[in-house]
Amino acid sequence: MGLNLYVYGLGVFLTLVVFLFLFWRNLRKTSLNEEKMVDALFGAGVFALVIGRIAYIIMNYDLFRGNLLTPFLLVNYPGITEFYFWMAFFVYWFIYGYQKKIGFVTLTKVFLAPLVTAKILLTAFSLIKEFSLAGLVMLASLLILIGAYLILTHLLKNKSLKEKPFFLLMVYLLLPNFLVDFFQKERVYFVGLKFLSIEQLPYLAAIIISTVLLVLRQFRNRK
């Protein structure tokens, strides 16, 4: 158990290093200011952590009720809500791009590959710490999505996907997390339904909205 925890801690550090290196390497291929972009990444991360933590506290109110200090005891009461973490992150990212007059698609291209790589590494190390079916499904779904992307872009010579980094980012963040929840041990179902959990609702809503917007955009481009 101690070895697993040590390997996982080392894995988190390694994942962060790989993510920052890939992010920095992508920045060097653009005209964006590296120092300012790293500062923006840090700001987005802090803002996202705060919002993700607040969302977790609200969704698990009974756990924190009765003691005003428990929300700040991150060691004894850890946890953030991933969906709202990423929602807050991209809201910050979008506002930053708007203020600096940088296209959101440009920012997303810089961020996409490092994020997916980091998510795969972190999932793999979490399986070393504690094997779970949910973790295995997450890793498998990410690898399948990457394989499908490589097939569509390289074997089929389809370059259109490379120009849709925002859509790809949504696929990597939304779809795996939505599927994984079906394999979680503890699930809070929505209005008594025995197949859809409360945590899946925002992912499902975001998937539907993203799909509708993509279809509408395709129709507009054809016209």
XYZ file of N, CA and C in Angstrom:
669
model
N 0.838 -1.202 0.000
C 0.000 0.000 0.000
C 0.873 1.253 0.000
N 1.912 1.262 0.852
C 2.810 2.402 0.908
C 3.519 2.621 -0.413
N 3.914 1.521 -1.072
C 4.586 1.623 -2.359
C 3.650 2.213 -3.406
N 2.391 1.775 -3.389
C 1.422 2.300 -4.347
C 1.224 3.798 -4.185
N 1.108 4.246 -2.924
C 0.927 5.668 -2.660
C 2.136 6.455 -3.124
N 3.333 5.889 -2.902
C 4.562 6.569 -3.316
C 4.616 6.670 -4.838
N 4.285 5.572 -5.524
C 4.285 5.574 -6.988
C 3.250 6.556 -7.517
N 2.069 6.609 -6.883
C 1.032 7.533 -7.346
C 1.470 8.987 -7.158
N 2.077 9.295 -6.016
C 2.583 10.650 -5.779
C 3.633 11.033 -6.803
N 4.525 10.098 -7.100
C 5.535 10.325 -8.125
C 4.872 10.483 -9.493
N 3.815 9.710 -9.716
C 3.094 9.798 -10.985
C 2.420 11.142 -11.172
N 1.851 11.699 -10.102
C 1.220 13.023 -10.179
C 2.254 14.075 -10.544
N 3.420 13.983 -9.904
C 4.496 14.937 -10.205
C 4.967 14.781 -11.653
N 5.153 13.540 -12.090
C 5.592 13.279 -13.463
C 4.550 13.776 -14.466
N 3.265 13.558 -14.160
C 2.190 14.027 -15.038
C 2.217 15.537 -15.186
N 2.435 16.236 -14.075
C 2.504 17.696 -14.113
C 3.679 18.167 -14.954
N 4.823 17.518 -14.800
C 6.013 17.883 -15.573
C 5.775 17.659 -17.061
N 5.207 16.503 -17.415
C 4.927 16.198 -18.825
C 3.935 17.200 -19.402
N 2.894 17.511 -18.629
C 1.893 18.467 -19.102
C 2.525 19.838 -19.370
N 3.300 20.342 -18.421
C 3.921 21.658 -18.582
C 4.907 21.675 -19.740
N 5.651 20.572 -19.910
C 6.615 20.504 -21.010
C 5.897 20.541 -22.359
N 4.827 19.739 -22.509
C 4.081 19.714 -23.768
C 3.392 21.048 -24.029
N 2.873 21.649 -22.973
C 2.236 22.956 -23.100
C 3.253 24.004 -23.556
N 4.426 23.987 -22.935
C 5.496 24.929 -23.307
C 5.968 24.682 -24.735
N 6.091 23.413 -25.142
C 6.543 23.090 -26.492
C 5.534 23.577 -27.531
N 4.241 23.428 -27.233
C 3.221 23.930 -28.152
C 3.246 25.456 -28.231
N 3.510 26.102 -27.101
C 3.580 27.563 -27.098
C 4.695 28.069 -28.004
N 5.810 27.344 -28.031
C 6.950 27.762 -28.840
C 6.645 27.733 -30.335
N 5.603 26.993 -30.709
C 5.218 26.921 -32.116
C 4.279 28.057 -32.511
N 3.905 28.882 -31.539
C 2.997 29.994 -31.798
C 3.707 31.316 -31.520
N 2.999 32.397 -31.757
C 3.532 33.726 -31.464
C 3.104 34.217 -30.085
N 2.475 33.346 -29.304
C 1.993 33.725 -27.985
C 3.157 33.910 -27.016
N 2.998 34.834 -26.091
C 4.015 35.098 -25.076
C 4.022 33.954 -24.058
N 5.130 33.252 -23.947
C 5.208 32.057 -23.097
C 4.972 32.381 -21.627
N 5.619 33.443 -21.146
C 5.495 33.788 -19.730
C 4.065 34.160 -19.367
N 3.422 34.974 -20.205
C 2.041 35.389 -19.938
C 1.075 34.220 -20.023
N 1.330 33.294 -20.950
C 0.445 32.147 -21.100
C 0.552 31.200 -19.908
N 1.764 31.015 -19.392
C 1.947 30.180 -18.204
C 1.255 30.822 -17.005
N 1.356 32.147 -16.889
C 0.654 32.855 -15.814
C -0.857 32.673 -15.946
N -1.347 32.747 -17.188
C -2.780 32.564 -17.430
C -3.213 31.142 -17.083
N -2.382 30.166 -17.405
C -2.670 28.773 -17.075
C -2.763 28.593 -15.562
N -1.833 29.212 -14.838
C -1.849 29.118 -13.377
C -3.105 29.784 -12.814
N -3.446 30.966 -13.347
C -4.644 31.659 -12.887
C -5.903 30.860 -13.150
N -5.990 30.259 -14.333
C -7.153 29.433 -14.670
C -7.247 28.218 -13.758
N -6.080 27.632 -13.434
C -6.058 26.463 -12.561
C -6.531 26.788 -11.151
N -6.067 27.907 -10.611
C -6.476 28.316 -9.261
C -7.962 28.629 -9.223
N -8.445 29.382 -10.211
C -9.869 29.722 -10.277
C -10.719 28.458 -10.394
N -10.274 27.520 -11.226
C -11.016 26.272 -11.418
C -11.046 25.433 -10.143
N -9.934 25.393 -9.417
C -9.887 24.641 -8.164
C -10.868 25.210 -7.143
N -10.935 26.522 -7.062
C -11.853 27.162 -6.115
C -13.299 26.848 -6.461
N -13.657 27.001 -7.741
C -15.033 26.736 -8.169
C -15.363 25.256 -8.030
N -14.415 24.390 -8.411
C -14.637 22.954 -8.287
C -14.816 22.529 -6.839
N -14.079 23.177 -5.938
C -14.199 22.886 -4.512
C -15.548 23.351 -3.967
N -15.956 24.552 -4.348
C -17.250 25.079 -3.895
C -18.390 24.180 -4.380
N -18.312 23.751 -5.635
C -19.346 22.863 -6.178
C -19.390 21.544 -5.412
N -18.215 21.028 -5.044
C -18.146 19.765 -4.286
C -18.789 19.930 -2.912
N -18.529 21.069 -2.271
C -19.094 21.330 -0.947
C -20.616 21.418 -1.023
N -21.114 22.101 -2.063
C -22.566 22.235 -2.223
C -23.220 20.882 -2.487
N -22.577 20.067 -3.320
C -23.144 18.764 -3.674
C -23.014 17.751 -2.541
N -22.109 18.013 -1.605
C -21.919 17.116 -0.448
C -22.102 17.912 0.850
N -23.215 18.642 0.900
C -23.440 19.574 2.006
C -23.465 18.872 3.362
N -24.038 17.695 3.429
C -24.141 16.983 4.705
C -22.776 16.681 5.301
N -21.797 16.476 4.440
C -20.453 16.156 4.918
C -19.790 17.357 5.592
N -20.131 18.556 5.153
C -19.481 19.761 5.660
C -20.348 20.558 6.632
N -21.578 20.138 6.832
C -22.500 20.877 7.684
C -22.082 20.792 9.148
N -22.207 21.915 9.847
C -21.952 21.915 11.281
C -20.593 22.420 11.691
N -19.669 22.555 10.730
C -18.329 23.045 11.062
C -17.839 23.927 9.932
N -17.622 25.200 10.220
C -17.225 26.152 9.190
C -15.818 25.904 8.667
N -15.022 25.127 9.420
C -13.633 24.899 9.018
C -13.474 23.724 8.065
N -14.435 22.802 8.049
C -14.271 21.592 7.237
C -14.038 21.864 5.752
N -14.658 22.900 5.138
C -14.373 23.152 3.718
C -12.908 23.474 3.436
N -12.193 23.949 4.465
C -10.794 24.333 4.280
C -9.826 23.218 4.671
N -10.339 22.134 5.240
C -9.487 21.013 5.644
C -9.356 20.045 4.473
N -8.479 20.404 3.543
C -8.376 19.645 2.293
C -7.810 18.245 2.507
N -7.019 18.057 3.561
C -6.437 16.739 3.818
C -7.493 15.791 4.369
N -8.267 16.270 5.342
C -9.290 15.426 5.972
C -10.562 15.331 5.138
N -10.858 16.407 4.381
C -12.064 16.433 3.554
C -11.688 16.850 2.129
N -11.015 15.971 1.411
C -10.596 16.314 0.041
C -11.765 16.223 -0.934
N -11.515 16.695 -2.133
C -12.517 16.519 -3.189
C -12.867 17.800 -3.910
N -12.981 17.705 -5.230
C -13.512 18.769 -6.071
C -14.422 18.103 -7.102
N -15.326 18.875 -7.683
C -16.203 18.353 -8.732
C -15.570 18.659 -10.085
N -15.201 17.611 -10.812
C -14.398 17.776 -12.024
C -15.128 18.572 -13.100
N -16.424 18.332 -13.263
C -17.148 19.038 -14.324
C -17.069 20.542 -14.122
N -17.331 21.002 -12.901
C -17.325 22.442 -12.637
C -15.900 22.997 -12.589
N -14.944 22.129 -12.293
C -13.540 22.531 -12.398
C -13.226 22.943 -13.834
N -13.574 22.068 -14.788
C -13.266 22.364 -16.187
C -14.138 23.477 -16.739
N -15.372 23.563 -16.284
C -16.225 24.652 -16.724
C -15.628 25.995 -16.316
N -15.188 26.083 -15.060
C -14.575 27.318 -14.571
C -13.257 27.594 -15.290
N -12.488 26.534 -15.539
C -11.207 26.695 -16.218
C -11.404 27.332 -17.590
N -12.350 26.812 -18.360
C -12.536 27.314 -19.725
C -13.254 28.659 -19.767
N -14.047 28.963 -18.755
C -14.610 30.313 -18.656
C -13.480 31.322 -18.473
N -12.561 31.005 -17.572
C -11.394 31.871 -17.353
C -10.553 31.962 -18.622
N -10.339 30.809 -19.249
C -9.522 30.718 -20.475
C -10.138 31.554 -21.591
N -11.476 31.483 -21.705
C -12.180 32.240 -22.741
C -12.088 33.741 -22.481
N -12.322 34.140 -21.228
C -12.250 35.565 -20.877
C -10.843 36.103 -21.105
N -9.836 35.309 -20.746
C -8.450 35.735 -20.959
C -8.183 35.945 -22.455
N -8.616 34.989 -23.264
C -8.421 35.111 -24.707
C -9.143 36.311 -25.285
N -10.360 36.570 -24.778
C -11.143 37.715 -25.256
C -10.442 39.031 -24.905
N -9.927 39.121 -23.686
C -9.245 40.350 -23.251
C -7.953 40.582 -24.027
N -7.242 39.494 -24.325
C -5.953 39.608 -25.029
C -6.112 39.514 -26.540
N -7.378 39.372 -26.988
C -7.675 39.257 -28.412
C -6.973 38.056 -29.046
N -7.057 36.934 -28.333
C -6.515 35.664 -28.823
C -7.687 34.718 -29.065
N -7.755 34.135 -30.249
C -8.848 33.235 -30.574
C -8.927 32.050 -29.634
N -10.150 31.694 -29.213
C -10.318 30.577 -28.285
C -9.850 29.270 -28.898
N -10.032 29.118 -30.212
C -9.556 27.911 -30.893
C -8.035 27.822 -30.819
N -7.361 28.959 -30.961
C -5.893 28.987 -30.855
C -5.440 28.541 -29.473
N -6.109 29.040 -28.440
C -5.776 28.650 -27.071
C -6.042 27.164 -26.843
N -7.129 26.675 -27.421
C -7.490 25.274 -27.242
C -6.484 24.341 -27.904
N -5.981 24.728 -29.076
C -4.978 23.912 -29.766
C -3.712 23.747 -28.910
N -3.330 24.802 -28.228
C -2.132 24.753 -27.384
C -2.342 23.816 -26.203
N -3.581 23.720 -25.752
C -3.895 23.016 -24.508
C -4.312 21.563 -24.707
N -4.782 21.203 -25.906
C -5.442 19.917 -26.129
C -4.546 18.705 -25.880
N -3.447 18.602 -26.622
C -2.578 17.425 -26.505
C -1.990 17.265 -25.098
N -1.504 18.337 -24.462
C -0.997 18.198 -23.089
C -2.059 17.695 -22.119
N -3.297 18.182 -22.267
C -4.363 17.764 -21.364
C -4.682 16.283 -21.510
N -4.866 15.824 -22.746
C -5.215 14.421 -22.976
C -4.093 13.505 -22.495
N -2.847 13.889 -22.781
C -1.704 13.096 -22.322
C -1.665 13.018 -20.806
N -1.881 14.154 -20.150
C -1.857 14.188 -18.681
C -2.994 13.349 -18.100
N -4.150 13.402 -18.732
C -5.306 12.632 -18.241
C -5.039 11.134 -18.338
N -4.396 10.707 -19.408
C -4.059 9.287 -19.572
C -3.041 8.852 -18.530
N -1.992 9.646 -18.342
C -0.959 9.311 -17.365
C -1.530 9.239 -15.953
N -2.331 10.224 -15.598
C -2.892 10.263 -14.242
C -3.828 9.088 -13.999
N -4.603 8.727 -15.011
C -5.489 7.565 -14.882
C -4.689 6.284 -14.713
N -3.606 6.149 -15.462
C -2.756 4.957 -15.363
C -2.134 4.847 -13.979
N -1.641 5.957 -13.450
C -1.029 5.935 -12.115
C -2.069 5.688 -11.025
N -3.297 6.169 -11.232
C -4.349 5.912 -10.246
C -4.689 4.422 -10.191
N -4.564 3.732 -11.334
C -4.800 2.284 -11.349
C -3.713 1.537 -10.598
N -2.489 2.100 -10.602
C -1.409 1.493 -9.822
C -1.688 1.647 -8.328
N -2.204 2.824 -7.973
C -2.537 3.078 -6.570
C -3.655 2.159 -6.098
N -4.721 2.088 -6.870
C -5.876 1.261 -6.512
C -6.631 0.876 -7.776
N -6.592 -0.385 -8.122
C -7.252 -0.836 -9.344
C -8.760 -0.742 -9.178
N -9.425 -0.217 -10.191
C -10.886 -0.123 -10.167
C -11.393 -0.254 -11.590
N -12.613 -0.750 -11.709
C -13.221 -0.904 -13.026
C -13.453 0.465 -13.662
N -13.825 1.452 -12.844
C -14.069 2.794 -13.361
C -12.795 3.387 -13.963
N -11.671 3.208 -13.264
C -10.397 3.708 -13.780
C -9.997 3.022 -15.071
N -10.247 1.720 -15.141
C -9.920 0.958 -16.343
C -10.777 1.415 -17.522
N -12.048 1.692 -17.267
C -12.945 2.180 -18.318
C -12.499 3.554 -18.803
N -12.084 4.405 -17.868
C -11.599 5.735 -18.238
C -10.381 5.634 -19.148
N -9.407 4.818 -18.762
C -8.195 4.654 -19.554
C -8.516 4.066 -20.922
N -9.358 3.035 -20.953
C -9.715 2.392 -22.223
C -10.450 3.360 -23.148
N -11.371 4.149 -22.596
C -12.141 5.076 -23.430
C -11.249 6.161 -24.016
N -10.290 6.650 -23.232
C -9.367 7.666 -23.736
C -8.499 7.110 -24.861
N -7.996 5.897 -24.676
C -7.149 5.284 -25.699
C -7.950 4.994 -26.970
N -9.205 4.573 -26.806
C -10.055 4.314 -27.974
C -10.332 5.603 -28.738
N -10.592 6.686 -28.011
C -10.845 7.975 -28.652
C -9.620 8.481 -29.402
N -8.452 8.297 -28.806
C -7.214 8.702 -29.482
C -6.992 7.854 -30.722
N -7.225 6.535 -30.595
C -7.079 5.652 -31.749
C -8.019 6.036 -32.876
N -9.268 6.367 -32.530
C -10.237 6.785 -33.547
C -9.790 8.078 -34.209
N -9.248 8.990 -33.420
C -8.766 10.261 -33.980
C -7.620 10.029 -34.959
N -6.673 9.168 -34.577
C -5.528 8.885 -35.448
C -5.971 8.223 -36.748
N -6.937 7.321 -36.647
C -7.442 6.652 -37.848
C -8.113 7.646 -38.791
N -8.960 8.500 -38.222
C -9.707 9.462 -39.042
C -8.805 10.519 -39.667
N -7.767 10.920 -38.956
C -6.921 12.008 -39.468
C -5.786 11.521 -40.362
N -5.213 10.385 -40.042
C -4.040 9.914 -40.780
C -4.387 8.861 -41.842
N -5.071 7.810 -41.439
C -5.365 6.741 -42.394
C -6.390 7.183 -43.425
N -7.392 7.941 -42.965
C -8.434 8.393 -43.888
C -8.140 9.769 -44.466
N -6.998 10.337 -44.085
C -6.575 11.649 -44.602
C -7.640 12.728 -44.358
N -8.269 12.629 -43.215
C -9.297 13.611 -42.867
C -8.679 14.696 -41.993
N -8.425 15.856 -42.582
C -7.775 16.941 -41.855
C -8.770 17.855 -41.143
N -10.054 17.637 -41.375
C -11.044 18.538 -40.793
C -11.064 18.451 -39.268
N -10.791 17.252 -38.718
C -10.792 17.102 -37.269
C -9.695 17.931 -36.614
N -8.582 18.108 -37.309
C -7.487 18.895 -36.752
C -7.883 20.353 -36.584
N -8.883 20.776 -37.324
C -9.343 22.160 -37.231
C -10.499 22.313 -36.256
N -10.809 21.252 -35.517
C -11.890 21.307 -34.528
C -11.360 20.924 -33.143
N -10.343 21.624 -32.648
C -9.764 21.258 -31.353
C -10.740 21.427 -30.200
N -11.636 22.434 -30.294
C -12.594 22.643 -29.215
C -13.552 21.453 -29.119
N -14.019 20.959 -30.254
C -14.898 19.794 -30.256
C -14.178 18.572 -29.689
N -12.926 18.370 -30.110
C -12.150 17.233 -29.603
C -11.939 17.341 -28.103
N -11.674 18.541 -27.629
C -11.468 18.753 -26.203
C -12.721 18.395 -25.428
N -13.873 18.788 -25.928
C -15.127 18.463 -25.275
C -15.364 16.949 -25.258
N -15.000 16.286 -26.360
C -15.163 14.836 -26.430
C -14.297 14.154 -25.367
N -13.051 14.572 -25.241
C -12.134 13.942 -24.286
C -12.512 14.226 -22.841
N -13.125 15.387 -22.589
C -13.480 15.738 -21.223
C -14.867 15.235 -20.832
N -15.802 15.230 -21.768
C -17.189 14.915 -21.431
C -17.505 13.430 -21.529
N -17.233 12.844 -22.687
C -17.669 11.474 -22.943
C -17.068 10.449 -21.978
N -15.735 10.429 -21.756
C -15.183 9.435 -20.817
C -15.765 9.560 -19.416
N -15.901 10.801 -18.915
C -16.420 10.986 -17.560
C -17.880 10.564 -17.447
N -18.645 10.802 -18.506
C -20.044 10.378 -18.508
C -20.132 8.855 -18.457
N -19.320 8.168 -19.250
C -19.359 6.702 -19.296
C -18.843 6.066 -18.011
N -17.795 6.662 -17.453
C -17.154 6.079 -16.269
C -18.112 6.016 -15.086
N -18.999 6.987 -14.985
C -19.890 7.028 -13.820
C -20.804 5.811 -13.742
N -21.059 5.157 -14.873
C -21.865 3.937 -14.848
C -21.165 2.823 -14.061
N -19.850 2.935 -13.904
C -19.067 1.883 -13.261
C -18.574 2.277 -11.868
N -19.042 3.430 -11.371
C -18.680 3.852 -10.023
C -19.448 3.021 -8.999
N -18.809 2.769 -7.858
C -19.446 1.951 -6.828
C -20.578 2.706 -6.139
N -20.340 3.972 -5.801
C -21.341 4.766 -5.096
C -21.883 5.836 -6.041
N -23.160 5.732 -6.346
C -23.799 6.683 -7.262
C -25.072 7.231 -6.627
N -25.291 8.533 -6.795
C -26.521 9.155 -6.320
C -27.418 9.349 -7.533
N -28.514 8.585 -7.582
C -29.366 8.592 -8.771
C -30.260 9.827 -8.815
N -30.621 10.183 -10.028
C -31.450 11.358 -10.257
C -32.928 10.991 -10.196
N -33.647 11.558 -9.222
C -35.093 11.370 -9.055
C -35.466 9.881 -9.071
N -34.693 9.088 -8.388
C -35.026 7.676 -8.271
C -34.696 6.834 -9.470
N -34.190 7.419 -10.550
C -33.833 6.630 -11.724
C -32.635 5.743 -11.395
N -32.655 4.536 -11.871
C -31.616 3.572 -11.519
C -30.554 3.432 -12.614
N -30.430 4.422 -13.461
C -29.396 4.331 -14.494
C -28.658 5.652 -14.702
N -29.232 6.771 -14.254
C -28.601 8.070 -14.477
C -28.353 8.748 -13.134
N -27.090 9.084 -12.880
C -26.742 9.706 -11.606
C -26.777 11.222 -11.719
N -26.801 11.895 -10.576
C -26.805 13.353 -10.552
C -25.527 13.911 -11.177
N -24.387 13.246 -10.940
C -23.116 13.730 -11.476
C -23.059 13.613 -13.002
N -23.867 12.711 -13.573
C -23.865 12.557 -15.027
C -24.689 13.628 -15.741
N -25.601 14.266 -15.027
C -26.513 15.224 -15.657
C -25.793 16.372 -16.362
N -24.845 17.065 -15.699
C -24.174 18.155 -16.424
C -23.384 17.668 -17.620
N -22.777 16.470 -17.524
C -22.046 15.925 -18.675
C -23.003 15.626 -19.822
N -24.162 15.038 -19.500
C -25.144 14.709 -20.531
C -25.664 15.984 -21.198
N -25.954 17.002 -20.389
C -26.435 18.270 -20.936
C -25.392 18.900 -21.847
N -24.124 18.875 -21.408
C -23.051 19.462 -22.214
C -22.832 18.690 -23.508
N -22.960 17.358 -23.460
C -22.810 16.534 -24.661
C -23.913 16.860 -25.663
N -25.153 16.982 -25.183
C -26.278 17.295 -26.069
C -26.108 18.672 -26.692
N -25.745 19.659 -25.875
C -25.562 21.024 -26.381
C -24.431 21.074 -27.402
N -23.306 20.413 -27.090
C -22.166 20.396 -28.015
C -22.535 19.739 -29.337
N -23.297 18.645 -29.263
C -23.698 17.935 -30.480
C -24.623 18.795 -31.332
N -25.598 19.450 -30.695
C -26.534 20.318 -31.428
C -25.776 21.462 -32.097
N -24.858 22.090 -31.373
C -24.089 23.204 -31.940
C -23.223 22.745 -33.108
N -22.648 21.540 -32.987
C -21.819 21.003 -34.067
C -22.659 20.753 -35.316
N -23.849 20.157 -35.133
C -24.724 19.879 -36.270
C -25.168 21.176 -36.934
N -25.557 22.164 -36.131
C -25.977 23.458 -36.683
C -24.850 24.129 -37.456
N -23.648 24.012 -36.927
C -22.503 24.621 -37.617
C -22.234 23.930 -38.938
N -22.392 22.610 -38.974
C -22.175 21.870 -40.215
C -23.190 22.292 -41.284
N -24.450 22.485 -40.860
C -25.480 22.931 -41.798
C -25.177 24.327 -42.339
N -24.694 25.206 -41.466
C -24.360 26.570 -41.885
C -23.203 26.569 -42.875
N -22.219 25.707 -42.613
C -21.059 25.639 -43.534
C -21.453 25.118 -44.910
N -22.422 24.210 -44.949
C -22.871 23.662 -46.236
C -23.617 24.709 -47.054
N -24.309 25.605 -46.371
C -25.031 26.651 -47.071
C -24.057 27.700 -47.638
